Each structure stands twice: as C-alpha cells, then as structure tokens.
Amino acid sequence: MNAPLYAVIGALLFVMALRALFLSPHLLHKLIAGNIAASGVFLTFIGQAGVTDGAVDPVPQALVLTGIVISVSITAFALSVLRRLHECHGHAHLEASRPRKRQ
C-alpha cells in the first residue's frame, strides 16, 4: 500500500543527497550527504520488499540492518579522520587541502 510512496521518497532523498555530495566542498557536508543517500537507499529497498504469503520477506530487512551497521561504522571512522584533518590543517574543505606549489 505505502511501498511506492517509500520508494519514491527514498529515491528523492538519494538524488538530493547525491547533489549535495557532488557540489559541497566541505567534507562534513559530504559525510552527512552520504549518510542521507544511504538512508534513501535503505528506504527504497524496504519500500520495494514485498509481502509474500502474508509474511514479510526477512532478507531485505537483514540486508538493510547490515547496511545500517556498516554505515554507522564508516561514519564513525570518517568523523575521526575528519577531526584529525581539522586538527592538522585547521579546516575541512577540499579546495584548501590541495598541496601548494613550491616556488
């Protein structure tokens, strides 16, 4: 009943996050956009999972749960790397992270 709605909202979340992922130079914005994109994929996947014989298929639920655990782990690691980058360079922008040419 609500499965198409979940799939459409998940796809919209993914597209909006992908736009932010490509256009924002700030690494924290990219990390947040990646998490939102992952949430959109999870929502779409659950929205497309069907009910067969009166029971919900457990495989998509298990895959989404595994994806959430992996997403949280990668986010924690990326935040620690981002914090270290900010401590070393004083910023978290991609343009400013490029090595300067020596003259």
Short mmCIF file of N, CA and C in Angstrom, two decimals, residues 1-3 9 14-15 17-18 29 35 39 43 47 58 61-62 69 74 81 86-87 93-94 97 100 103:
data_model
loop_
_atom_site.label_atom_id
_atom_site.label_comp_id
_atom_site.label_asym_id
_atom_site.label_seq_id
_atom_site.Cartn_x
_atom_site.Cartn_y
_atom_site.Cartn_z
N MET A 1 0.82 -1.19 0.00
CA MET A 1 0.00 0.00 0.00
C MET A 1 0.87 1.26 0.00
N ASN A 2 1.78 1.39 0.96
CA ASN A 2 2.66 2.55 1.03
C ASN A 2 4.01 2.30 0.38
N ALA A 3 4.21 1.12 -0.18
CA ALA A 3 5.51 0.77 -0.75
C ALA A 3 5.94 1.72 -1.86
N ILE A 9 10.04 8.42 -2.08
CA ILE A 9 10.70 9.29 -1.10
C ILE A 9 12.16 8.89 -0.93
N PHE A 14 17.84 10.14 -2.05
CA PHE A 14 19.11 9.77 -2.66
C PHE A 14 19.57 10.82 -3.66
N VAL A 15 18.68 11.30 -4.49
CA VAL A 15 19.04 12.30 -5.51
C VAL A 15 19.47 13.61 -4.86
N ALA A 17 20.70 14.02 -1.84
CA ALA A 17 21.97 13.81 -1.16
C ALA A 17 23.11 13.70 -2.16
N LEU A 18 22.86 13.10 -3.29
CA LEU A 18 23.89 12.98 -4.32
C LEU A 18 24.28 14.36 -4.85
N HIS A 29 29.87 18.21 5.18
CA HIS A 29 28.64 18.21 4.37
C HIS A 29 28.59 16.96 3.49
N ASN A 35 25.44 9.91 4.29
CA ASN A 35 24.53 9.22 5.21
C ASN A 35 23.08 9.35 4.77
N SER A 39 20.50 6.39 3.65
CA SER A 39 19.14 6.27 4.20
C SER A 39 18.11 6.18 3.08
N LEU A 43 15.59 3.09 2.49
CA LEU A 43 14.14 3.31 2.42
C LEU A 43 13.58 2.75 1.11
N GLY A 47 11.02 -0.28 0.79
CA GLY A 47 9.77 0.01 0.09
C GLY A 47 9.50 -0.97 -1.04
N PRO A 58 12.29 -11.69 5.13
CA PRO A 58 13.31 -11.26 6.07
C PRO A 58 14.65 -10.88 5.42
N GLN A 61 15.16 -7.07 5.05
CA GLN A 61 15.33 -6.49 6.38
C GLN A 61 16.73 -6.77 6.91
N ALA A 62 17.22 -7.97 6.71
CA ALA A 62 18.56 -8.32 7.17
C ALA A 62 19.62 -7.52 6.42
N VAL A 69 24.44 -0.95 10.04
CA VAL A 69 25.61 -1.18 10.90
C VAL A 69 26.89 -0.75 10.19
N ILE A 74 31.33 3.20 9.23
CA ILE A 74 32.06 4.05 8.29
C ILE A 74 31.94 5.51 8.70
N VAL A 81 38.64 10.66 11.12
CA VAL A 81 39.59 11.17 10.13
C VAL A 81 39.36 12.65 9.87
N HIS A 86 41.02 18.32 10.54
CA HIS A 86 40.74 19.67 11.04
C HIS A 86 41.80 20.09 12.06
N GLU A 87 42.27 19.16 12.90
CA GLU A 87 43.32 19.49 13.86
C GLU A 87 44.63 19.82 13.17
N HIS A 93 37.90 21.72 4.22
CA HIS A 93 37.45 21.97 2.85
C HIS A 93 38.38 21.25 1.87
N LEU A 94 37.83 20.82 0.76
CA LEU A 94 38.65 20.13 -0.22
C LEU A 94 39.57 21.07 -0.98
N SER A 97 42.68 21.87 0.92
CA SER A 97 43.50 20.72 1.28
C SER A 97 44.53 20.37 0.21
N ARG A 100 50.12 23.03 -1.88
CA ARG A 100 50.51 24.25 -2.59
C ARG A 100 51.78 24.00 -3.38
N GLN A 103 57.57 27.44 -4.79
CA GLN A 103 58.18 28.34 -5.79
C GLN A 103 59.63 28.53 -5.51
#
